[in-house]
JSON list of C-alpha atoms in Angstrom, two decimals:
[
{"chain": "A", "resi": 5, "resn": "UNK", "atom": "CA", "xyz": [-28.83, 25.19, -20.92]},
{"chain": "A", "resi": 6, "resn": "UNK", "atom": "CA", "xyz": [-29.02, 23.06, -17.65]},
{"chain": "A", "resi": 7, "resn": "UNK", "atom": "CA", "xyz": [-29.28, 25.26, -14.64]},
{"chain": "A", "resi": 8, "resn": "UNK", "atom": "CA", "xyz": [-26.37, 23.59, -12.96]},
{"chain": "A", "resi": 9, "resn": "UNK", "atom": "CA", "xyz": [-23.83, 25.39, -15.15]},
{"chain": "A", "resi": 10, "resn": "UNK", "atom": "CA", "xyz": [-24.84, 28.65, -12.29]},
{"chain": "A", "resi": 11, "resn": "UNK", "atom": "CA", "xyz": [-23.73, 26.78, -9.53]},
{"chain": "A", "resi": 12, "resn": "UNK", "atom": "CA", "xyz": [-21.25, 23.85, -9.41]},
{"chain": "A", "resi": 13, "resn": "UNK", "atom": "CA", "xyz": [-18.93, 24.62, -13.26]},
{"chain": "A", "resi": 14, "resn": "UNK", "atom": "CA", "xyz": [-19.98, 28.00, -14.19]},
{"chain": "A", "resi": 15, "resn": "UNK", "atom": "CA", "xyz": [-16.87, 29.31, -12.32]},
{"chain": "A", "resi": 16, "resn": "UNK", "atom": "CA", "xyz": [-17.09, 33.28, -13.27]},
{"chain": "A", "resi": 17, "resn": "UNK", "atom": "CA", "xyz": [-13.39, 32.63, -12.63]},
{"chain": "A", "resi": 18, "resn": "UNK", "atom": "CA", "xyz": [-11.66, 35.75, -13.18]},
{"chain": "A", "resi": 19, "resn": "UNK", "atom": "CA", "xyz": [-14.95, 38.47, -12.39]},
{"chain": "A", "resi": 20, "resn": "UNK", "atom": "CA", "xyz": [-15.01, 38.07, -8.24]},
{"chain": "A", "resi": 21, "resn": "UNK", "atom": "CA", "xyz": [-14.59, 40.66, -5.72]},
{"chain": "A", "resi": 22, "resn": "UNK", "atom": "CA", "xyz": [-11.89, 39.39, -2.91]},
{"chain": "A", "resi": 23, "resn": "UNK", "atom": "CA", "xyz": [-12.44, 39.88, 0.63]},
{"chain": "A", "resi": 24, "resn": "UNK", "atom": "CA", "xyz": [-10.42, 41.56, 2.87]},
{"chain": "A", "resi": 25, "resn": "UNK", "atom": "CA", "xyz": [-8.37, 38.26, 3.71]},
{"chain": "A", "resi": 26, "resn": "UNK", "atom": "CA", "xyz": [-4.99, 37.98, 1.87]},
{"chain": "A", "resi": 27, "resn": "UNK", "atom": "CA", "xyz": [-3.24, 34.89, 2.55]},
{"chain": "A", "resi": 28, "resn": "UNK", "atom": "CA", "xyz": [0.41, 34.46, 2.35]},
{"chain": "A", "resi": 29, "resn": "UNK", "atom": "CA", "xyz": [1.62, 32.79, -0.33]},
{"chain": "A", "resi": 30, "resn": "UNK", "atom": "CA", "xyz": [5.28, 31.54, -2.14]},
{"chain": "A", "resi": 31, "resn": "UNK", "atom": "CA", "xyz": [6.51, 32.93, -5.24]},
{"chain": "A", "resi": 32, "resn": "UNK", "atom": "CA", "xyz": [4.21, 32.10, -8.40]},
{"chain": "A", "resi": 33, "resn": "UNK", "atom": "CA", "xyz": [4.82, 28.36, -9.52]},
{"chain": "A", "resi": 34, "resn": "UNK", "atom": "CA", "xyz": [6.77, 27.36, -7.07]},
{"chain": "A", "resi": 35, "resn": "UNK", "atom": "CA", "xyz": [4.33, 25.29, -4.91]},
{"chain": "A", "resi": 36, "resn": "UNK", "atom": "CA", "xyz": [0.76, 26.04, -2.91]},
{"chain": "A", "resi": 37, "resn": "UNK", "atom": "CA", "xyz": [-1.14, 24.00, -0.69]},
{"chain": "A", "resi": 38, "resn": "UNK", "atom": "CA", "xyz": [-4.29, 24.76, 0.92]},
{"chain": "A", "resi": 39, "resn": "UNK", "atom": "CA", "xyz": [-5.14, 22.75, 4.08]},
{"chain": "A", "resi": 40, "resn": "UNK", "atom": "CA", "xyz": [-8.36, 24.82, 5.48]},
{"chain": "A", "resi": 41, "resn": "UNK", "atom": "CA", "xyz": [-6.28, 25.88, 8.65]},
{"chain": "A", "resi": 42, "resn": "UNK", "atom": "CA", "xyz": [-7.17, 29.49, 8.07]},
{"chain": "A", "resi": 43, "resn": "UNK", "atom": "CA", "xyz": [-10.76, 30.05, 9.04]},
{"chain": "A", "resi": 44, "resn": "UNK", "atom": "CA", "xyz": [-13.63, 32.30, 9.75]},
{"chain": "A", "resi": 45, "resn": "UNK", "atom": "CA", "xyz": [-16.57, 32.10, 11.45]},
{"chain": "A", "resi": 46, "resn": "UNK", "atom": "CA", "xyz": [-19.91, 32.29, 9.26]},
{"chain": "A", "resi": 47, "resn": "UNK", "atom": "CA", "xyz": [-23.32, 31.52, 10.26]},
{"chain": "A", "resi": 48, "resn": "UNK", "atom": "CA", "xyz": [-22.45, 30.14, 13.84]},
{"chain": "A", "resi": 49, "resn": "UNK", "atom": "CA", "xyz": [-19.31, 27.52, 11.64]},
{"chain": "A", "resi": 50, "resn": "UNK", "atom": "CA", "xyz": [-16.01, 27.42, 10.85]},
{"chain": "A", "resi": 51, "resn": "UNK", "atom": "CA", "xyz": [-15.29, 28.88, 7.04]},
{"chain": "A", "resi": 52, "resn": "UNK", "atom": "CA", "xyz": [-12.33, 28.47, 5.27]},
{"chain": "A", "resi": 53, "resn": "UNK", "atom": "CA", "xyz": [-10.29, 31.85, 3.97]},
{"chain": "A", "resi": 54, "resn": "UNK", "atom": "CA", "xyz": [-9.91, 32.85, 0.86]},
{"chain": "A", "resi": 55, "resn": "UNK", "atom": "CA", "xyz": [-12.71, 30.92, -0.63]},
{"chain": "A", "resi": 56, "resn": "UNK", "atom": "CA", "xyz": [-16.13, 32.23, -1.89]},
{"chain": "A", "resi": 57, "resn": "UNK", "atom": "CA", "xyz": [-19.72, 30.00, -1.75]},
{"chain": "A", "resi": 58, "resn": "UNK", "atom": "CA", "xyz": [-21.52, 29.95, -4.80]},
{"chain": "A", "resi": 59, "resn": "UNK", "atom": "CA", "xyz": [-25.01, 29.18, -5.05]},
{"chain": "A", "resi": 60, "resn": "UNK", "atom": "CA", "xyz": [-28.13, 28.59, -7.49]},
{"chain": "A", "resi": 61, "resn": "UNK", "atom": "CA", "xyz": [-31.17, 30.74, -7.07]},
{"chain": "A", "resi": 62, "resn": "UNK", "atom": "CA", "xyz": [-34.14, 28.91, -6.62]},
{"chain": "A", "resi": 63, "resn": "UNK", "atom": "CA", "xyz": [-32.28, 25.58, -5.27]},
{"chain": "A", "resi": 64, "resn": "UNK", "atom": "CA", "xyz": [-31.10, 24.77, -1.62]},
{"chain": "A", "resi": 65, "resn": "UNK", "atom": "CA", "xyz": [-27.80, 25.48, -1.08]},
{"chain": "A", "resi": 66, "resn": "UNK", "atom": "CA", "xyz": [-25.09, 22.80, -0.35]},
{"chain": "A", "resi": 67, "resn": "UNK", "atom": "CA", "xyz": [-22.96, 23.82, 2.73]},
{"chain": "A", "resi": 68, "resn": "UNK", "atom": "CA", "xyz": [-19.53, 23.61, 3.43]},
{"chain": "A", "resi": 69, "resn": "UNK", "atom": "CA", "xyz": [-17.56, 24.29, 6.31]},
{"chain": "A", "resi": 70, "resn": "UNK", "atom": "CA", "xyz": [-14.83, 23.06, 8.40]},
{"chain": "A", "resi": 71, "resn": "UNK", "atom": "CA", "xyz": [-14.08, 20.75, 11.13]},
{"chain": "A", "resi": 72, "resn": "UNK", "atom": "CA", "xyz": [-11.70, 18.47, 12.89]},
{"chain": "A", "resi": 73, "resn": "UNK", "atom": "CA", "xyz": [-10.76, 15.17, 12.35]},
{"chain": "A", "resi": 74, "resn": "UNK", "atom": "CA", "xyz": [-9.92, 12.79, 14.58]},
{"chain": "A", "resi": 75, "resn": "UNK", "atom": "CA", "xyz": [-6.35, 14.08, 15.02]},
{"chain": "A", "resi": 76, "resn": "UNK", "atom": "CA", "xyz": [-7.60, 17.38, 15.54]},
{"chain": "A", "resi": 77, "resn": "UNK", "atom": "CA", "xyz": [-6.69, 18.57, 12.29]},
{"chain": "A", "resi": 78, "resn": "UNK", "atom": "CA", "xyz": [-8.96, 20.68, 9.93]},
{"chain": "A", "resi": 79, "resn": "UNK", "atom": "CA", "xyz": [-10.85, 19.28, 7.31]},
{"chain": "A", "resi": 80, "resn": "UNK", "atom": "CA", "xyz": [-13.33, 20.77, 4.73]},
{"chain": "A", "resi": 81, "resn": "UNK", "atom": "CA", "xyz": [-16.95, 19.04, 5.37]},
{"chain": "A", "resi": 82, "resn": "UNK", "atom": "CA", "xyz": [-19.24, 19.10, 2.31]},
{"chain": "A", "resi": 83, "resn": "UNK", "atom": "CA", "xyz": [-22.85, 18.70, 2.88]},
{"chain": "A", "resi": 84, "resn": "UNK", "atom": "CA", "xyz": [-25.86, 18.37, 0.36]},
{"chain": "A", "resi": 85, "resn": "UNK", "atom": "CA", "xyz": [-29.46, 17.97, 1.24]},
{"chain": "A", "resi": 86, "resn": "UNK", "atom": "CA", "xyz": [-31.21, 18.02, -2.54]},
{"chain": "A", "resi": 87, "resn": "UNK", "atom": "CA", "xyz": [-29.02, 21.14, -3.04]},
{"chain": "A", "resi": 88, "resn": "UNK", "atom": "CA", "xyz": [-26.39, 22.06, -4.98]},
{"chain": "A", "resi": 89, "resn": "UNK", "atom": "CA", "xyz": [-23.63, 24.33, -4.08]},
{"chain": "A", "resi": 90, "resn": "UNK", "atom": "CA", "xyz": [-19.58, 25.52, -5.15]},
{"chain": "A", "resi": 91, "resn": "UNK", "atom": "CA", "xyz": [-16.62, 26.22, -2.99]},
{"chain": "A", "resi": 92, "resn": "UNK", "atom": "CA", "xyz": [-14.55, 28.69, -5.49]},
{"chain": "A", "resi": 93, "resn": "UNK", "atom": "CA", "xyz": [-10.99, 29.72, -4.68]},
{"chain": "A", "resi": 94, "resn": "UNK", "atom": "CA", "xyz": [-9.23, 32.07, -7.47]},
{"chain": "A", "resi": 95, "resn": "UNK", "atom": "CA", "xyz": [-5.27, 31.32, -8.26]},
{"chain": "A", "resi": 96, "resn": "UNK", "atom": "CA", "xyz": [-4.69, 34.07, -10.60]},
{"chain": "A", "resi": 97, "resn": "UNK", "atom": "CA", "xyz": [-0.98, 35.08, -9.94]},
{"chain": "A", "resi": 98, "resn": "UNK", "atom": "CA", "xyz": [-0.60, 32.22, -7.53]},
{"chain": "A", "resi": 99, "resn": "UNK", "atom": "CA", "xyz": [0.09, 28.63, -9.26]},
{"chain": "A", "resi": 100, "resn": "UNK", "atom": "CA", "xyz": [1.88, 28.11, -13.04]},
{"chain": "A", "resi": 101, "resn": "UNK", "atom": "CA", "xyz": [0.76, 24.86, -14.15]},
{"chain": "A", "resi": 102, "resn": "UNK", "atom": "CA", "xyz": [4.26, 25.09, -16.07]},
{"chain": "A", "resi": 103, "resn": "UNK", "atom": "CA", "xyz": [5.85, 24.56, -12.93]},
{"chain": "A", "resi": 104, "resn": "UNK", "atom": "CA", "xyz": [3.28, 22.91, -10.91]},
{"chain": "A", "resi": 105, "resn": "UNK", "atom": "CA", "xyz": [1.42, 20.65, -13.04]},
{"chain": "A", "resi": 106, "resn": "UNK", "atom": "CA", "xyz": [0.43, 18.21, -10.55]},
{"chain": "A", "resi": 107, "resn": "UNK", "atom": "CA", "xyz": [-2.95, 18.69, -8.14]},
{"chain": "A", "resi": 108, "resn": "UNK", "atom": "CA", "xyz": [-2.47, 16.86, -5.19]},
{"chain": "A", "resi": 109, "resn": "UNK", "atom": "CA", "xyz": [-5.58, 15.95, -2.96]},
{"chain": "A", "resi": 110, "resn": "UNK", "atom": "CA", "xyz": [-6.87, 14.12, -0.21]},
{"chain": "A", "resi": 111, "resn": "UNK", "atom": "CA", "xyz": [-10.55, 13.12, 0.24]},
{"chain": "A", "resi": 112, "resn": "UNK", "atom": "CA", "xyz": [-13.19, 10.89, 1.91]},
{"chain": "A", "resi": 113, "resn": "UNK", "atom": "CA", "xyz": [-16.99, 10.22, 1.02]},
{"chain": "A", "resi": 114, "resn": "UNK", "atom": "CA", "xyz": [-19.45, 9.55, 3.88]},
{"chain": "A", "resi": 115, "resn": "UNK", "atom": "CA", "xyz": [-22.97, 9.60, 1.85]},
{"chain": "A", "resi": 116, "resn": "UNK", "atom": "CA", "xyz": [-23.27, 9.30, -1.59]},
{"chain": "A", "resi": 117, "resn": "UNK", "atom": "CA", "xyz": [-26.26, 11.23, -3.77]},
{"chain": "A", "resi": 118, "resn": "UNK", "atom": "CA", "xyz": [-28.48, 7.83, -4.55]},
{"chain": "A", "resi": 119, "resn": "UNK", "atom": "CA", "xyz": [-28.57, 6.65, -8.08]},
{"chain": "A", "resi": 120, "resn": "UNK", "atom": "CA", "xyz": [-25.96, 9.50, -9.19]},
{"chain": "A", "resi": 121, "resn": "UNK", "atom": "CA", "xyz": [-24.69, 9.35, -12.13]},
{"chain": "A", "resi": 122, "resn": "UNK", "atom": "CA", "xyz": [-22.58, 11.78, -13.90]},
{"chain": "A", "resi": 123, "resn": "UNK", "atom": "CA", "xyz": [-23.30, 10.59, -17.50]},
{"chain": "A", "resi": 124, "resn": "UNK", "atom": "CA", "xyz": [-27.13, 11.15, -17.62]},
{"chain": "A", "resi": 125, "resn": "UNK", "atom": "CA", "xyz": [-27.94, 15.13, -17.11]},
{"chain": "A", "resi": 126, "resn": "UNK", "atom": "CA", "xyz": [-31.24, 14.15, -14.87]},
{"chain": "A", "resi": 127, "resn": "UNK", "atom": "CA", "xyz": [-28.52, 12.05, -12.43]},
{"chain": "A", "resi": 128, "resn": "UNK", "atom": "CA", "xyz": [-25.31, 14.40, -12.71]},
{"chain": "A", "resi": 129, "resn": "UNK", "atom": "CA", "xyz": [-24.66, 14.28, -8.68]},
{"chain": "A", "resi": 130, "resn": "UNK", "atom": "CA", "xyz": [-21.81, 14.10, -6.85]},
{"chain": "A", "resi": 131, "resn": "UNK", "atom": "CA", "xyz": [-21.00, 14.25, -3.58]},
{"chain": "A", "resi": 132, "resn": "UNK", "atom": "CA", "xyz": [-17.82, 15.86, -4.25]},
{"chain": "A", "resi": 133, "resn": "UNK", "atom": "CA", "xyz": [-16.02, 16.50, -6.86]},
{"chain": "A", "resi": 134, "resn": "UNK", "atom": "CA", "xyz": [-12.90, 19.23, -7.81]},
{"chain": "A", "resi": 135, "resn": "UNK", "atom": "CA", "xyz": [-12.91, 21.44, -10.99]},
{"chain": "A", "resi": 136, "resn": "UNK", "atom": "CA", "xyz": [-9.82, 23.41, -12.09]},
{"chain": "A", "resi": 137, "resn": "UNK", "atom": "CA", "xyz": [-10.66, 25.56, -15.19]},
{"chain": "A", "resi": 138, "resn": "UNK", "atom": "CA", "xyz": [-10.03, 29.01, -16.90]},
{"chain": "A", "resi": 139, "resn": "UNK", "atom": "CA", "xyz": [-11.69, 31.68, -18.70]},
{"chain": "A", "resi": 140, "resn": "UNK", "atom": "CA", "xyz": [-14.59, 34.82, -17.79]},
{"chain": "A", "resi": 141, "resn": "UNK", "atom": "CA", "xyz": [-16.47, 34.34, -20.50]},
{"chain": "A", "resi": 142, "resn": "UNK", "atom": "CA", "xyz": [-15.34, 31.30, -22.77]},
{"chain": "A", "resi": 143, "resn": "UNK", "atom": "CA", "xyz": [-14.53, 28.89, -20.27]},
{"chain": "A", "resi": 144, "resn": "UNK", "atom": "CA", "xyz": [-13.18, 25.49, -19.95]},
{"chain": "A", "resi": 145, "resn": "UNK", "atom": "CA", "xyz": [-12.49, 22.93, -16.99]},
{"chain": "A", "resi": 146, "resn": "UNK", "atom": "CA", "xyz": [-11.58, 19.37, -15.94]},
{"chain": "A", "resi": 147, "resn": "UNK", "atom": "CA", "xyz": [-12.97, 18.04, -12.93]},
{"chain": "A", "resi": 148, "resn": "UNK", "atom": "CA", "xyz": [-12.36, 14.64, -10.96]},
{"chain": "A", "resi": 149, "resn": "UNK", "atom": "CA", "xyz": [-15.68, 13.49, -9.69]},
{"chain": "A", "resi": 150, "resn": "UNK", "atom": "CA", "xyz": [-16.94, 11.05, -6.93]},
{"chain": "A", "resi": 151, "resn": "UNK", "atom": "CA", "xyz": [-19.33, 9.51, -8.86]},
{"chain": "A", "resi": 152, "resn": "UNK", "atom": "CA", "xyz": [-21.86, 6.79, -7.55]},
{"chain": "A", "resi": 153, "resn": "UNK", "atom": "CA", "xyz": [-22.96, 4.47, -10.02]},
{"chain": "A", "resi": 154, "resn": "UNK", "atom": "CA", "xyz": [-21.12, 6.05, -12.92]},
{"chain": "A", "resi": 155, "resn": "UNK", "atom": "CA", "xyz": [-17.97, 3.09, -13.89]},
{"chain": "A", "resi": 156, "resn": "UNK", "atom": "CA", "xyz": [-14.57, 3.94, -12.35]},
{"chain": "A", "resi": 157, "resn": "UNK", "atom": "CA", "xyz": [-12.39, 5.37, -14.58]},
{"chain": "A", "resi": 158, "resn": "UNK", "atom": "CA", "xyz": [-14.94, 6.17, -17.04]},
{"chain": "A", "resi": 159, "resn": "UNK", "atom": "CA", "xyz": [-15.07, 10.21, -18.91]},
{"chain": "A", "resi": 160, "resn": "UNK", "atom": "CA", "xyz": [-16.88, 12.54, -20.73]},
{"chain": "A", "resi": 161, "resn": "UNK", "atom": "CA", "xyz": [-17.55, 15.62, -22.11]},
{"chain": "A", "resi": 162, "resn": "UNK", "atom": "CA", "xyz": [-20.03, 18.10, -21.33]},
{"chain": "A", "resi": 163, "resn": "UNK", "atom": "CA", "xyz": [-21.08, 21.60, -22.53]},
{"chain": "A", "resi": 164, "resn": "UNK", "atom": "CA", "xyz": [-23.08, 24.28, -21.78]},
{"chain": "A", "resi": 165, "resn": "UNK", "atom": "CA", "xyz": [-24.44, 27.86, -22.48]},
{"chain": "A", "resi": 166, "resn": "UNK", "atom": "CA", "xyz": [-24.02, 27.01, -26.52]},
{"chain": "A", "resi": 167, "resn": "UNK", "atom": "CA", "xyz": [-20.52, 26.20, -25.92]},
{"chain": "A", "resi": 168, "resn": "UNK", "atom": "CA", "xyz": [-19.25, 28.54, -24.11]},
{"chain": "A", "resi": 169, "resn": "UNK", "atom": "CA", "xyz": [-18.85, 26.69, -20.94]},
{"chain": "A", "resi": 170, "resn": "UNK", "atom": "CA", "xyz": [-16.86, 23.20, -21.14]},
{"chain": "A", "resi": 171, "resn": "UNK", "atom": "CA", "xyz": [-16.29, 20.36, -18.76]},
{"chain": "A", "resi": 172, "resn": "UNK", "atom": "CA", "xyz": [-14.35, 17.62, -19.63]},
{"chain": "A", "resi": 173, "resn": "UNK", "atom": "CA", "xyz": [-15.06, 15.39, -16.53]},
{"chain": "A", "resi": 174, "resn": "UNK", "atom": "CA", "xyz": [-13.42, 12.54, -15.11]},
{"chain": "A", "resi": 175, "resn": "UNK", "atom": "CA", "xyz": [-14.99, 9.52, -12.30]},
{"chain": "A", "resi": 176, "resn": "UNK", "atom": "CA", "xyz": [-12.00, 9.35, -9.71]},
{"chain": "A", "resi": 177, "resn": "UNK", "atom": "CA", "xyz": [-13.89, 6.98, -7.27]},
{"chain": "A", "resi": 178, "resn": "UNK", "atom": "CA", "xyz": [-17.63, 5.83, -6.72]},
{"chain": "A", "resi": 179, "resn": "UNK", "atom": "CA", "xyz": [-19.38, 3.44, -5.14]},
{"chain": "A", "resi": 180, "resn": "UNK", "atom": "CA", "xyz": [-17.44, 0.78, -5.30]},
{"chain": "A", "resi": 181, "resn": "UNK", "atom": "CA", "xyz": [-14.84, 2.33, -3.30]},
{"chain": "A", "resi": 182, "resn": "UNK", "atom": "CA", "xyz": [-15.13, 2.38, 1.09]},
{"chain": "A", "resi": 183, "resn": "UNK", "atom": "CA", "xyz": [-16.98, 4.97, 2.27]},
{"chain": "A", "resi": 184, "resn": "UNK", "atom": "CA", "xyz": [-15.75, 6.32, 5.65]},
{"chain": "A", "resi": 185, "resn": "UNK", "atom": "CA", "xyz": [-11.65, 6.23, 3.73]},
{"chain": "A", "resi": 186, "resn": "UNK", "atom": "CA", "xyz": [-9.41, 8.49, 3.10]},
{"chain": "A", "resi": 187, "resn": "UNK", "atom": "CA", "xyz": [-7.98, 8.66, -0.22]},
{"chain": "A", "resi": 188, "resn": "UNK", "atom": "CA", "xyz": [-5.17, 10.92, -1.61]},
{"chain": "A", "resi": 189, "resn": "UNK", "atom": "CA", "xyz": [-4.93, 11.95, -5.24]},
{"chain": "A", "resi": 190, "resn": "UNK", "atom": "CA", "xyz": [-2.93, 12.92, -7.80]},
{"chain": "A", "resi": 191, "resn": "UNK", "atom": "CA", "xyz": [-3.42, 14.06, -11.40]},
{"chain": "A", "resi": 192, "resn": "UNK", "atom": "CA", "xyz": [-1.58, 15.90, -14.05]},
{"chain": "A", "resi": 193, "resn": "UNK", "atom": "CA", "xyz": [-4.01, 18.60, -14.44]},
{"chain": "A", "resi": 194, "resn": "UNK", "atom": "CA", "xyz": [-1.61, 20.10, -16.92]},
{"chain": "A", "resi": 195, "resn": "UNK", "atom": "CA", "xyz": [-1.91, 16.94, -19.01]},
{"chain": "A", "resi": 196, "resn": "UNK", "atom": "CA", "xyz": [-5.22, 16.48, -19.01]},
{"chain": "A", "resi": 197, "resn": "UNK", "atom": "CA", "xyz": [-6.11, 20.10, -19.41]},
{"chain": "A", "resi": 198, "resn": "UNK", "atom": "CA", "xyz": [-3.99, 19.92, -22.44]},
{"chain": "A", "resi": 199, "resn": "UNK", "atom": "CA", "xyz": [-5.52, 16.74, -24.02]},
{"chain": "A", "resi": 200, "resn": "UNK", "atom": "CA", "xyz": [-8.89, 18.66, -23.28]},
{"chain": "A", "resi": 201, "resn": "UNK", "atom": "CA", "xyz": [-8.33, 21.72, -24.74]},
{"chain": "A", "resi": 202, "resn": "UNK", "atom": "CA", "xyz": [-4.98, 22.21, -26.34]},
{"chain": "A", "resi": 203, "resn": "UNK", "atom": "CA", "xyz": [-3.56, 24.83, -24.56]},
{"chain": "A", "resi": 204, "resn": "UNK", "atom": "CA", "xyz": [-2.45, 25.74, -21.20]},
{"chain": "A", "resi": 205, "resn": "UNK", "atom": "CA", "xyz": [-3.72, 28.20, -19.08]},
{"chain": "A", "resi": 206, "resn": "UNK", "atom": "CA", "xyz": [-1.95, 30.82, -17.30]},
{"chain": "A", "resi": 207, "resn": "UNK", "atom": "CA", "xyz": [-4.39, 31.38, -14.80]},
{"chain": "A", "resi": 208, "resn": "UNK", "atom": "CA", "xyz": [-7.04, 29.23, -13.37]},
{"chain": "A", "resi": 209, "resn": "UNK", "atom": "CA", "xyz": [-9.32, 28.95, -10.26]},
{"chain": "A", "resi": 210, "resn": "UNK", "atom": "CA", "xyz": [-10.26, 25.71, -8.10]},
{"chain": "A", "resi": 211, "resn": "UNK", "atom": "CA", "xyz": [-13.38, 24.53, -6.89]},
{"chain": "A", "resi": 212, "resn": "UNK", "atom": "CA", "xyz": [-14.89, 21.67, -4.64]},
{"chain": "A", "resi": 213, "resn": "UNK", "atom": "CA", "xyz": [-18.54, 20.88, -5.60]},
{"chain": "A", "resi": 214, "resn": "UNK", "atom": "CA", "xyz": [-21.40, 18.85, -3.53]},
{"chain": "A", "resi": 215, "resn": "UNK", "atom": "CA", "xyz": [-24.34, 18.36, -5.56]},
{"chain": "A", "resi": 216, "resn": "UNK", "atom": "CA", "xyz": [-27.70, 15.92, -4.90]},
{"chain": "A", "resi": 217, "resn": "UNK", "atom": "CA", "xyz": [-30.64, 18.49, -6.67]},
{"chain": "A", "resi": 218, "resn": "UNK", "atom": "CA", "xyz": [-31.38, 15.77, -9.77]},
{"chain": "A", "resi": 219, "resn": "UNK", "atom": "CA", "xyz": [-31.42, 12.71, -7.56]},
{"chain": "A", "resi": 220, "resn": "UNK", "atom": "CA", "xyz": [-33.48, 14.24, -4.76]},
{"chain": "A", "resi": 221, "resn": "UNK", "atom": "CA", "xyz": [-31.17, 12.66, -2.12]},
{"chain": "A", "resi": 222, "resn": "UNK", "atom": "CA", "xyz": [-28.51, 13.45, 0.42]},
{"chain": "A", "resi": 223, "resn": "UNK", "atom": "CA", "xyz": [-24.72, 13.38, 0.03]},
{"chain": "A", "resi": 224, "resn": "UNK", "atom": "CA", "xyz": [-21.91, 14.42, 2.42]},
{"chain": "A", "resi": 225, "resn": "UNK", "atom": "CA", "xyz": [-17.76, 14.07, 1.71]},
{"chain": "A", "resi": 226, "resn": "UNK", "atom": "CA", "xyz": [-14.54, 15.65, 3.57]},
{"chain": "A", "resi": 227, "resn": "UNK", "atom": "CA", "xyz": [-11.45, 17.24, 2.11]},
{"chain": "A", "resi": 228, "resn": "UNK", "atom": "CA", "xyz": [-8.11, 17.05, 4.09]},
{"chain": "A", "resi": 229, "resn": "UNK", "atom": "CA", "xyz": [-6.29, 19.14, 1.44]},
{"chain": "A", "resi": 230, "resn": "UNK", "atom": "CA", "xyz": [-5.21, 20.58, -2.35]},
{"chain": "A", "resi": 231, "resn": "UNK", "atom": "CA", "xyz": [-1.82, 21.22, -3.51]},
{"chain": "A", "resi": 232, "resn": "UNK", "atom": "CA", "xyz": [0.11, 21.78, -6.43]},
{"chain": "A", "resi": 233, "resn": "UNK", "atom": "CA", "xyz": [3.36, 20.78, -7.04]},
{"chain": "A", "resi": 234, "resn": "UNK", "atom": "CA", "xyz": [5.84, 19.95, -9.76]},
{"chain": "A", "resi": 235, "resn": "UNK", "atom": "CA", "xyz": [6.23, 16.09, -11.49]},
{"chain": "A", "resi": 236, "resn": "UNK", "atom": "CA", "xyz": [8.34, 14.02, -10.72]},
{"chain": "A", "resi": 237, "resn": "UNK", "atom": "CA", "xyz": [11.25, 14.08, -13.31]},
{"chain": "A", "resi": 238, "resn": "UNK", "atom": "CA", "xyz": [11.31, 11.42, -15.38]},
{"chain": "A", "resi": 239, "resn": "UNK", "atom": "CA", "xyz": [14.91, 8.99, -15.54]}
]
């Protein structure tokens, strides 16, 4: 079993303890958005609400915290240093992928882990990448990946702890695309969950994930926002 399954997809999804920070939120299904404007401070920076860091013993830890953008605005800033590291945010209760299907990001890459490569276990970095998954103990998850040199577009499969934990993984952008950009997002995470796994789950947790450990290298991305929202009915 690889060791990253501890840090960036084992999610432990449902089995967290929640701080004392309750953010406001609209009925179930109806719509949520998370744009890192609620903070707090940890270590000396800027930490977004509501979300818990999860780590790998015996590895450095990727950081992430927030800062502004050049209109002032908050952004998440993931950094990795040959570290790995998770950003975990439980929506148990707070999105129905019945009614909001859709995830809804925007993202940038600034360094990419060198010689990534998400379809070769000794390469699987990413300078950021967002998992949505289910389950405590049998669990499964999609995640759309900044890859580097893995092909645009390309997928796979990947599974861990005899099974138990699934990923079925998709490369978003890599390195073909401009560094220094922002891009915004959108998938049918119901869909594809779906296709994965053939059912849908009621409850499910997000996660942004910076990884370089394998590659030995550096890697650094921003995240302007997540959202869920419904699809666009079809004429």
């Amino acid at each position: 079993m690889r060791a990253k399954l501890f840090s960036g997809i084992m999610f432990l999804l449902l089995s967290f303890s929640w701080a004392s920070y309750s953010e406001p939120q609209p009925d179930k299904g109806t719509f949520w958005k998370d744009d890192f404007s609620a903070t707090k401070l940890k270590d000396k920076l800027l930490f977004p609400k509501g979300w818990e860091l999860r780590t790998k013993m015996g590895t450095p830890a990727s950081s992430f915290f927030v800062i502004k953008d050049a209109e002032g605005k908050n952004i998440l800033n993931a950094k990795s240093d040959k570290s790995t590291g998770t950003l975990l945010k439980n929506l148990s209760g707070k999105v129905d992928l019945k009614k909001t299907p859709v995830v809804k990001w925007s993202w940038k890459a600034s360094v990419l882990p060198k010689n990534g490569d998400g379809r070769y276990s000794d390469k699987d970095d990413q300078a950021i990448a967002l998992y949505i998954g289910t389950g405590r103990f049998w669990q499964q998850s999609v995640a759309y990946r900044w890859e580097t040199d893995t092909p645009l577009n390309c997928e796979g499969n990947v599974s861990y702890g005899a099974g138990m934990v699934k990923v079925k993984w998709y490369c978003v952008r890599n390195k073909n695309n401009e560094l220094e950009k922002w891009y915004v997002e959108e998938r049918n995470i119901a869909e594809d969950f779906k296709k994965a796994y053939g059912f849908l789950p009621d409850d499910i947790a997000v996660s942004l994930v910076s990884n370089s450990q394998y590659t030995k290298s550096q890697a650094e991305a921003q995240v302007g926002w997540i959202e869920f929202i419904p699809a666009e009915k079809k004429e």
